[in-house]
N, C-alpha and C. Protein backbone atom coordinates (compact mmCIF):
# COMPACT_ATOMS: atom_id res chain seq x y z
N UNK A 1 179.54 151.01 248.37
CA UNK A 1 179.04 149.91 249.14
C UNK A 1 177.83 150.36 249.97
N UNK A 2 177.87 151.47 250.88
CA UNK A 2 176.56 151.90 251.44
C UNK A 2 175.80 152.21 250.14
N UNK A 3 175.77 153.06 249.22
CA UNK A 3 174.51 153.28 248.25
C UNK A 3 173.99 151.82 248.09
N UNK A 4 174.77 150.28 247.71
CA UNK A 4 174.44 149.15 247.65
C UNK A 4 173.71 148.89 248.28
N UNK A 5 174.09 148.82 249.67
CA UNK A 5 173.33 148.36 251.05
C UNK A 5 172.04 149.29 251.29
N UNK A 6 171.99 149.92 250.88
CA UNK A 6 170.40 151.45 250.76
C UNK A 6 169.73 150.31 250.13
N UNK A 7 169.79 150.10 248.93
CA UNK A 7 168.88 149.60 247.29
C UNK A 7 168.51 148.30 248.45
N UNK A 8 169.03 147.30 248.96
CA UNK A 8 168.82 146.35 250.09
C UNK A 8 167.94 146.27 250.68
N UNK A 9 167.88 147.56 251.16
CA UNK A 9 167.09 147.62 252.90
C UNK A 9 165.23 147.76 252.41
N UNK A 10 164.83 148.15 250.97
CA UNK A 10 163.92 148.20 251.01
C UNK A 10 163.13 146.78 250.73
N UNK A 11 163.86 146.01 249.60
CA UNK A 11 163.95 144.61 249.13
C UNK A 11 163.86 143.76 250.36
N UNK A 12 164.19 143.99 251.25
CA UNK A 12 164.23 143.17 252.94
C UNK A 12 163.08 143.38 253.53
N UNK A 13 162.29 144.99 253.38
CA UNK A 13 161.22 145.16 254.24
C UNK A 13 160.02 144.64 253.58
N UNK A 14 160.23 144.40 252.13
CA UNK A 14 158.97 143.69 251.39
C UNK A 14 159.25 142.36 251.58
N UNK A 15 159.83 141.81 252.14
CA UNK A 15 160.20 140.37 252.01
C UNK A 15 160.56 139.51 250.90
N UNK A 16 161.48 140.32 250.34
CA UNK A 16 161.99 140.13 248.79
C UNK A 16 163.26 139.23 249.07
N UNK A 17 163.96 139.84 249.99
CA UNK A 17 164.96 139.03 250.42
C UNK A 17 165.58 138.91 251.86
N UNK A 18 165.76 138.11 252.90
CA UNK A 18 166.09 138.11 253.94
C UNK A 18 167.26 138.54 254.89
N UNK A 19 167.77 139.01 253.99
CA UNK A 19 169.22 139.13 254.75
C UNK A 19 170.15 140.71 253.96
N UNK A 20 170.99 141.74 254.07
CA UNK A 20 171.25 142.39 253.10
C UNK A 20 173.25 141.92 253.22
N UNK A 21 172.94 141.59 251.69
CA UNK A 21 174.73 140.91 251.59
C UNK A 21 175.63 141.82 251.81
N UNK A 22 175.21 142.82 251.89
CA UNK A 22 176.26 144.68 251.84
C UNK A 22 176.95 144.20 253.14
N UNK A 23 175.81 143.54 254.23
CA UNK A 23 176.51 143.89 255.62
C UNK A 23 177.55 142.58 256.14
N UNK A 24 178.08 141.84 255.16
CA UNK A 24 179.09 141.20 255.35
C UNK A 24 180.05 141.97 255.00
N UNK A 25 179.89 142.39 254.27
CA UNK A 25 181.28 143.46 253.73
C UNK A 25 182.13 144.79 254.35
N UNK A 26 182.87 144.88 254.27
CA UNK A 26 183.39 146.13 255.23
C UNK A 26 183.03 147.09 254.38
N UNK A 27 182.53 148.19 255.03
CA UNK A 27 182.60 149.80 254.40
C UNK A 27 183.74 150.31 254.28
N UNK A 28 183.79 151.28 252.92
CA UNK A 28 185.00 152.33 252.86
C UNK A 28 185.01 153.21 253.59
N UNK A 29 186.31 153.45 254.07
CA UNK A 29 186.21 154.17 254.98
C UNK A 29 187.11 155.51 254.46
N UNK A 30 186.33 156.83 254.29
CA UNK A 30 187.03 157.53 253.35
C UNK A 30 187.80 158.47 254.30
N UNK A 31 188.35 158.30 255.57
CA UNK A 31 189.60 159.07 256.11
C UNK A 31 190.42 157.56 256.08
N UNK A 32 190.71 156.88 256.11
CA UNK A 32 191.18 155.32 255.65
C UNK A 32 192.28 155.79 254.79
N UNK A 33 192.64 157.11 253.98
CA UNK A 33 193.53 157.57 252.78
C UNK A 33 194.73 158.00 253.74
N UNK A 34 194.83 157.96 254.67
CA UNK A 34 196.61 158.64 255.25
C UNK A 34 196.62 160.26 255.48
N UNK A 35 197.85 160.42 256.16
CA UNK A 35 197.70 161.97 256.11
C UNK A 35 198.24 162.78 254.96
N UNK A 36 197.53 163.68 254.28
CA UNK A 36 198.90 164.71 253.48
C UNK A 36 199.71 165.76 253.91
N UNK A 37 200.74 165.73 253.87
CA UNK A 37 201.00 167.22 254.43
C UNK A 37 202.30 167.85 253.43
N UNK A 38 202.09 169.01 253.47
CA UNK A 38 202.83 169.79 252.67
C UNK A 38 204.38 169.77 253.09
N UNK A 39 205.39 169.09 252.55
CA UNK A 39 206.44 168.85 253.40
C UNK A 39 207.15 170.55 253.46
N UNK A 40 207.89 171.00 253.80
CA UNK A 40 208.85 172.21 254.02
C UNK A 40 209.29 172.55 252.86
N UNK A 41 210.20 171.48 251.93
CA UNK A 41 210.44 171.37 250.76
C UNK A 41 209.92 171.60 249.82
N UNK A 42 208.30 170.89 249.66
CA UNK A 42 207.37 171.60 248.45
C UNK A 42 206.61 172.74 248.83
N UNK A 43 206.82 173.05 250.13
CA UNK A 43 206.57 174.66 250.19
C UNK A 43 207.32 175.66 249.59
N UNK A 44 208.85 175.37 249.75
CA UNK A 44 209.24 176.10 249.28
C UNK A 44 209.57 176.33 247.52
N UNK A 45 208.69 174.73 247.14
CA UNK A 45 209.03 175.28 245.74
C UNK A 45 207.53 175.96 245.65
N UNK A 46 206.44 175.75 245.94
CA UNK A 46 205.15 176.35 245.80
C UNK A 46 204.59 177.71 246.09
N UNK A 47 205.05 178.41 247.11
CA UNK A 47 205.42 179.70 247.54
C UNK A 47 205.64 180.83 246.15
N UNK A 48 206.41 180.62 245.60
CA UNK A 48 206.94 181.36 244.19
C UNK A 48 206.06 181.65 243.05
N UNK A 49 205.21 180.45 243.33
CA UNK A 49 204.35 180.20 241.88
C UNK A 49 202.54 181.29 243.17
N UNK A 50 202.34 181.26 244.07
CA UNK A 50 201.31 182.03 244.75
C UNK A 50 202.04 183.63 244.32
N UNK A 51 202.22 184.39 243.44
CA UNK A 51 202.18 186.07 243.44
C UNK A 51 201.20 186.08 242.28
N UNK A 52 201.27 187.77 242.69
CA UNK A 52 200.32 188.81 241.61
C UNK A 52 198.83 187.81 242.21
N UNK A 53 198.33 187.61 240.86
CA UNK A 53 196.93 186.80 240.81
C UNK A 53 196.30 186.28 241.49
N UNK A 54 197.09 185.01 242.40
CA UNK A 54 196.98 184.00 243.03
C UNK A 54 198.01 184.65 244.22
N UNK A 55 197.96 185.68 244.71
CA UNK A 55 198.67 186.04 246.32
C UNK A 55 197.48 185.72 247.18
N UNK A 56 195.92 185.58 246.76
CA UNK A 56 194.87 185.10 248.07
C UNK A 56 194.89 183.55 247.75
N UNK A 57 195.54 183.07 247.42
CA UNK A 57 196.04 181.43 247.19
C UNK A 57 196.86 181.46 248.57
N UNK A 58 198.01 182.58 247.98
CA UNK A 58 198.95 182.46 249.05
C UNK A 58 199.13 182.79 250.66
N UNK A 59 198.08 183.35 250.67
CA UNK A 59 197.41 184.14 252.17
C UNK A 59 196.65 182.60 252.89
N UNK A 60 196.05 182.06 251.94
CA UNK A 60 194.96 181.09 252.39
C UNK A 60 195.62 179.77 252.97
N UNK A 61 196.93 179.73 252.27
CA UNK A 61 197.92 178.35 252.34
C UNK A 61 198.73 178.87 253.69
N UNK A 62 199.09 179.56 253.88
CA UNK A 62 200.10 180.47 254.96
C UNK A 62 199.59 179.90 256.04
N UNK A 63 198.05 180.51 256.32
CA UNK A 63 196.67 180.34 257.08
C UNK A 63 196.71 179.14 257.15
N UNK A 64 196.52 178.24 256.46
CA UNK A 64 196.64 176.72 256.90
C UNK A 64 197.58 175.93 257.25
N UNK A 65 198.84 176.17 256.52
CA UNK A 65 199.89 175.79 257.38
C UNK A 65 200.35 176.22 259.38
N UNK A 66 199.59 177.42 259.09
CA UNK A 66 200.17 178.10 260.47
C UNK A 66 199.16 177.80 261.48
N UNK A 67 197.98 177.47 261.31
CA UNK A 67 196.94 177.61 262.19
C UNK A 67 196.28 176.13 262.57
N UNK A 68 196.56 175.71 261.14
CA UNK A 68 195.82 174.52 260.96
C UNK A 68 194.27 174.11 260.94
N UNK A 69 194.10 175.55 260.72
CA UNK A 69 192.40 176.12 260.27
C UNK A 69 191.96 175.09 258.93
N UNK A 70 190.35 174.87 258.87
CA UNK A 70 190.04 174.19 257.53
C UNK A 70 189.91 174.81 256.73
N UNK A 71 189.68 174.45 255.30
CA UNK A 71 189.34 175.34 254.54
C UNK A 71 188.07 176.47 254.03
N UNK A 72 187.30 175.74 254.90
CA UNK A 72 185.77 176.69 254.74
C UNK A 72 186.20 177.70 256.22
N UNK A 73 186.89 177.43 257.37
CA UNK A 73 187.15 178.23 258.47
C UNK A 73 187.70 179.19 257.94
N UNK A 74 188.82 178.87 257.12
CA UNK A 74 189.44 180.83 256.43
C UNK A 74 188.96 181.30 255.52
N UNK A 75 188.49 180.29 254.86
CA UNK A 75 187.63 181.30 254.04
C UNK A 75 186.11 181.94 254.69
N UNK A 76 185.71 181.63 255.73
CA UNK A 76 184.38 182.34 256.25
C UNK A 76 184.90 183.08 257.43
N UNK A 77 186.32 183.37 257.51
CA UNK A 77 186.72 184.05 258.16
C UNK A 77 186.23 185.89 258.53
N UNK A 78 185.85 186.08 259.34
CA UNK A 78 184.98 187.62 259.81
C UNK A 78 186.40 188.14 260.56
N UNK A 79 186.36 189.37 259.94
CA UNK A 79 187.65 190.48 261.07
C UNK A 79 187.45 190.33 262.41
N UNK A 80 186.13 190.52 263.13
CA UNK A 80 185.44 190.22 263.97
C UNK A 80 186.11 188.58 265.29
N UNK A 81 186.13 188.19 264.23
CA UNK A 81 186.84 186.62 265.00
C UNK A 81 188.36 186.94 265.42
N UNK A 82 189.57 188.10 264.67
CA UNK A 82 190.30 187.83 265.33
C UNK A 82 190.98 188.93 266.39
N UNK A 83 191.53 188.21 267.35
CA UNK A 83 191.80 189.33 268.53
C UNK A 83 193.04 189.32 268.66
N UNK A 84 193.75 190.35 268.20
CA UNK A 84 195.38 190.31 267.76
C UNK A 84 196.21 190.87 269.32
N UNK A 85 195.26 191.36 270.21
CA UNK A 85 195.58 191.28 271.76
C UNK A 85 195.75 190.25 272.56
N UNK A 86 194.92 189.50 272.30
CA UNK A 86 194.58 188.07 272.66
C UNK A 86 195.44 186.82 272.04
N UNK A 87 196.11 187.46 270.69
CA UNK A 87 196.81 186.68 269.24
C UNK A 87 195.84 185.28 269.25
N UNK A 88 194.44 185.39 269.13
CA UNK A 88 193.83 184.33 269.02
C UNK A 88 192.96 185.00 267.63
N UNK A 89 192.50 183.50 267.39
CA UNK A 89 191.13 183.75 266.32
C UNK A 89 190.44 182.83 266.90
N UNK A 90 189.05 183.18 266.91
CA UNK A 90 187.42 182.87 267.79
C UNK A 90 186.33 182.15 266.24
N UNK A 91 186.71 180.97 266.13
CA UNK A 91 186.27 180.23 265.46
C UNK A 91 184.49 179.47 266.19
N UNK A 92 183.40 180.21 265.32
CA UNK A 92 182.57 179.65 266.20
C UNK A 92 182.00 178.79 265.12
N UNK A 93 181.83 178.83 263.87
CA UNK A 93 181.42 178.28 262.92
C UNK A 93 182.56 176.70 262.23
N UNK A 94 182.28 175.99 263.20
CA UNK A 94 183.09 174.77 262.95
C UNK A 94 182.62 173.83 262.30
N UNK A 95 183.72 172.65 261.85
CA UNK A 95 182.85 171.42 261.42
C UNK A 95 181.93 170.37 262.83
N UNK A 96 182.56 170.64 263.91
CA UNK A 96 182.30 170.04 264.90
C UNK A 96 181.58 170.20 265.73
N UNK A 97 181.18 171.75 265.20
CA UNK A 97 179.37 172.63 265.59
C UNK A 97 180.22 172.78 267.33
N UNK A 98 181.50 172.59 267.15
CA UNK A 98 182.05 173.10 269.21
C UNK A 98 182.96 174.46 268.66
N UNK A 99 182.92 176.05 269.03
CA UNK A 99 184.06 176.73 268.98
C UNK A 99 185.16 176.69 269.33
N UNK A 100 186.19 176.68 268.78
CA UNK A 100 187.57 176.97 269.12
C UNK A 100 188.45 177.52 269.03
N UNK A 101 189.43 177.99 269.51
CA UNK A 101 190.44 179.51 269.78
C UNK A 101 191.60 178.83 269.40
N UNK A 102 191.80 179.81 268.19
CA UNK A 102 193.10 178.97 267.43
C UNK A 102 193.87 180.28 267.71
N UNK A 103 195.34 179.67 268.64
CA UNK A 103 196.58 180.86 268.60
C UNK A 103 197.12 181.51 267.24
N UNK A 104 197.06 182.66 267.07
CA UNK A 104 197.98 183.26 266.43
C UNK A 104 199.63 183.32 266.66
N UNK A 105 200.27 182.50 265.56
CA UNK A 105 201.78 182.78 265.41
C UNK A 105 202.56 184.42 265.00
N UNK A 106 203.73 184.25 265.10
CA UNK A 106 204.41 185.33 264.20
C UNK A 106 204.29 185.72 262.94
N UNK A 107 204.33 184.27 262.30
CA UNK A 107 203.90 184.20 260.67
C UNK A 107 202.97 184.84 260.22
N UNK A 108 201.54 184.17 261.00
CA UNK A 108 200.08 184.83 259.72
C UNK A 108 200.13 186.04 260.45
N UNK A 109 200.94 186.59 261.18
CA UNK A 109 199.87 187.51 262.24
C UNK A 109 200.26 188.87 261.09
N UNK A 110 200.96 189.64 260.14
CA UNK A 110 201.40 190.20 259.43
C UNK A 110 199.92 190.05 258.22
N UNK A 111 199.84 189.09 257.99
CA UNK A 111 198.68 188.88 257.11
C UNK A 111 197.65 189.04 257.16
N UNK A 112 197.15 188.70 258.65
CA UNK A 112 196.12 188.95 259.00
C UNK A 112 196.07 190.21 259.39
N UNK A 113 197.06 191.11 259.99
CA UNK A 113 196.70 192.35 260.15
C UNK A 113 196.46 193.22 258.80
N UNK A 114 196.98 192.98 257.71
CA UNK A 114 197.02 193.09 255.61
C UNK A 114 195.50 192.65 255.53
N UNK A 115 194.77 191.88 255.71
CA UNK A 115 193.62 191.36 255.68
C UNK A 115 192.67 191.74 256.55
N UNK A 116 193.18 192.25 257.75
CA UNK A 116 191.91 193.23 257.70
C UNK A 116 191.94 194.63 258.06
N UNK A 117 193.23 195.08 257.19
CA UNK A 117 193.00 196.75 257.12
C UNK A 117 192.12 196.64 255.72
N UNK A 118 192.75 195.36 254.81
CA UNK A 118 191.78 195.72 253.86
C UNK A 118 190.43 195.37 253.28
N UNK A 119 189.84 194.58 254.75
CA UNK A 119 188.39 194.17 254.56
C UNK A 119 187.58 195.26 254.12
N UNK A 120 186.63 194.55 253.49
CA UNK A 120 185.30 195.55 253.09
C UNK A 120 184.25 195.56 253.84
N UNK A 121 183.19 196.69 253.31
CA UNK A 121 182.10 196.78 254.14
C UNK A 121 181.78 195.01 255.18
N UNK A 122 182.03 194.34 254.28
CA UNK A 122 181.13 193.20 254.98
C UNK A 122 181.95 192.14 256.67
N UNK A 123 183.54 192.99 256.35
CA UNK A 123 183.93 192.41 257.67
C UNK A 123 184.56 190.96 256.64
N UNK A 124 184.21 190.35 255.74
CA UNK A 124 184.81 188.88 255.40
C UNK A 124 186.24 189.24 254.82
N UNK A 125 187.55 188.60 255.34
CA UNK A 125 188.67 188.66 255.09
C UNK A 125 188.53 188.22 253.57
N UNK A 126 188.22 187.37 253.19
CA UNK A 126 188.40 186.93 251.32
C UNK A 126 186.53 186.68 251.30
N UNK A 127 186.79 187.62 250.10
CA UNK A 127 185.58 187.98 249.61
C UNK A 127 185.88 188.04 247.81
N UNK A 128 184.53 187.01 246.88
CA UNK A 128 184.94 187.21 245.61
C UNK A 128 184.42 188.53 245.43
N UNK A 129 185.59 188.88 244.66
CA UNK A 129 186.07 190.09 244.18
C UNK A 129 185.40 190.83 243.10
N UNK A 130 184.42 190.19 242.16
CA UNK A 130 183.82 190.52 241.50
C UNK A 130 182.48 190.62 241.90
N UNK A 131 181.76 189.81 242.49
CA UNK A 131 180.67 190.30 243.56
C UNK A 131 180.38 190.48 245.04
N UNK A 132 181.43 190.88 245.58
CA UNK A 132 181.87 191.14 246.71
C UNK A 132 181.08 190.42 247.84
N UNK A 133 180.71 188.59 247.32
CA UNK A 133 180.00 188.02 248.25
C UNK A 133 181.33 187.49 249.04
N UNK A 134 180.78 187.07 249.76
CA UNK A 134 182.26 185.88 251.05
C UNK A 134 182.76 184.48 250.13
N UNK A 135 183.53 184.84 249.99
CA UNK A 135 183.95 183.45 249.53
C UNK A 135 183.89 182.00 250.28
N UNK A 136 182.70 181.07 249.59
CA UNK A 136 182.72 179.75 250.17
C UNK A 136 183.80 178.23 249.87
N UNK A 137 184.26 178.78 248.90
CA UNK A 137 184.74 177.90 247.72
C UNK A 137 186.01 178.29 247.40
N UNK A 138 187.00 177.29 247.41
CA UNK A 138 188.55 177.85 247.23
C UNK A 138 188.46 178.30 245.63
N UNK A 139 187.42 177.64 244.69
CA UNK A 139 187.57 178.01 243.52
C UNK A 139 187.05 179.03 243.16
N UNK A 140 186.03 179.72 244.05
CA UNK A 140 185.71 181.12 243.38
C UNK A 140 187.34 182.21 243.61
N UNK A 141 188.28 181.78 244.80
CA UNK A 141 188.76 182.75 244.63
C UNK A 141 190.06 182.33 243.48
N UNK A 142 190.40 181.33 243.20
CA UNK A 142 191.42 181.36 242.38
C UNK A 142 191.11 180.22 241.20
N UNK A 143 190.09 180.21 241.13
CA UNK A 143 190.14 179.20 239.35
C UNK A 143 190.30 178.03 239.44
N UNK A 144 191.00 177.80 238.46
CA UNK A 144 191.51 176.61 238.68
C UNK A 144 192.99 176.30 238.81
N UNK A 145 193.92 177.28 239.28
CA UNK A 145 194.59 177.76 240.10
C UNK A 145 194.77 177.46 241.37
N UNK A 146 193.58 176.87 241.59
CA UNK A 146 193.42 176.03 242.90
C UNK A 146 193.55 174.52 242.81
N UNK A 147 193.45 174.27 241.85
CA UNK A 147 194.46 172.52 242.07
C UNK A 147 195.75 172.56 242.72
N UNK A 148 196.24 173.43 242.56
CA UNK A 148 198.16 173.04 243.63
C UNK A 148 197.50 173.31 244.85
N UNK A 149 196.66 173.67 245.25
CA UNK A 149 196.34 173.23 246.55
C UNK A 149 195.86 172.01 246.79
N UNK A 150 195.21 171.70 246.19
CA UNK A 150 194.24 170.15 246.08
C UNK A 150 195.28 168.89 246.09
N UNK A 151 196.06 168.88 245.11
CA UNK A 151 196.57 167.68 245.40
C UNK A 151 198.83 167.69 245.35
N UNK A 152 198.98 167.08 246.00
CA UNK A 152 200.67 167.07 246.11
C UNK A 152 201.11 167.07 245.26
N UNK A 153 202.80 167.92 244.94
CA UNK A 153 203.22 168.61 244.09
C UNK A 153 204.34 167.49 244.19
């Protein structure tokens, strides 16, 4: 409906047509979809199927359940950001361009200490593995292996 209402706005400024019909109409509103959430239950059947291959599947899901971090936040995750004295992580790179200090639980805190004894030179907790850049993309690190994250089981 907005791409519609675009093609409009120029047709209006030539005086092609007076009015743009888009703006009777309501826009989609694409958080308008509900919440998802991983119930307890399909965690625990999903858990089983994250080893070997797909265990940075399972590090990344842990991380989101526990923190409630996004998905580009753990994955651009720097050793640097977390302060296991503090049991915080120092999120400055947000969607909301504001930093925020997300508590560390009991849960990830085991993982995260696994994650960064075994960071590399570059400090990025998940890094693809074959060119040891930072991982931006849930699919560089697990394929397509990464659909059971994407959509409910």
């Amino acid at each position: 409906m907005q791409l519609l209402s675009r093609l409009f706005n120029p047709a209006i400024e030539r005086g092609v047509i007076r009015s743009n019909p888009c703006k009777e109409g309501k826009l989609f509103c694409k958080y308008n979809q509900g919440t998802r959430q991983l119930s307890p239950e399909k965690e625990v059947r999903l858990m089983p199927y994250l080893t070997g291959s797909r265990a940075d599947l399972r590090d990344i899901l842990t991380l989101s359940l526990y923190t409630g971090m996004r998905r580009t936040e753990i994955l651009t995750l720097h050793k640097g950001q977390i302060g296991f004295l503090r049991d915080s992580i120092e999120l400055t790179k947000t969607k909301s361009d504001r930093p925020r200090s997300i508590p560390i639980c009991s849960a990830p805190k085991p993982i995260l200490q696994r994650l960064c004894n075994d960071v590399r030179e570059s400090g990025h907790l998940f890094e693809n593995p074959k060119t040891s850049n930072q991982s931006r993309q849930l699919k560089r690190l697990g394929g397509k292996r990464c659909v059971m994250l994407e959509y409910p089981i």
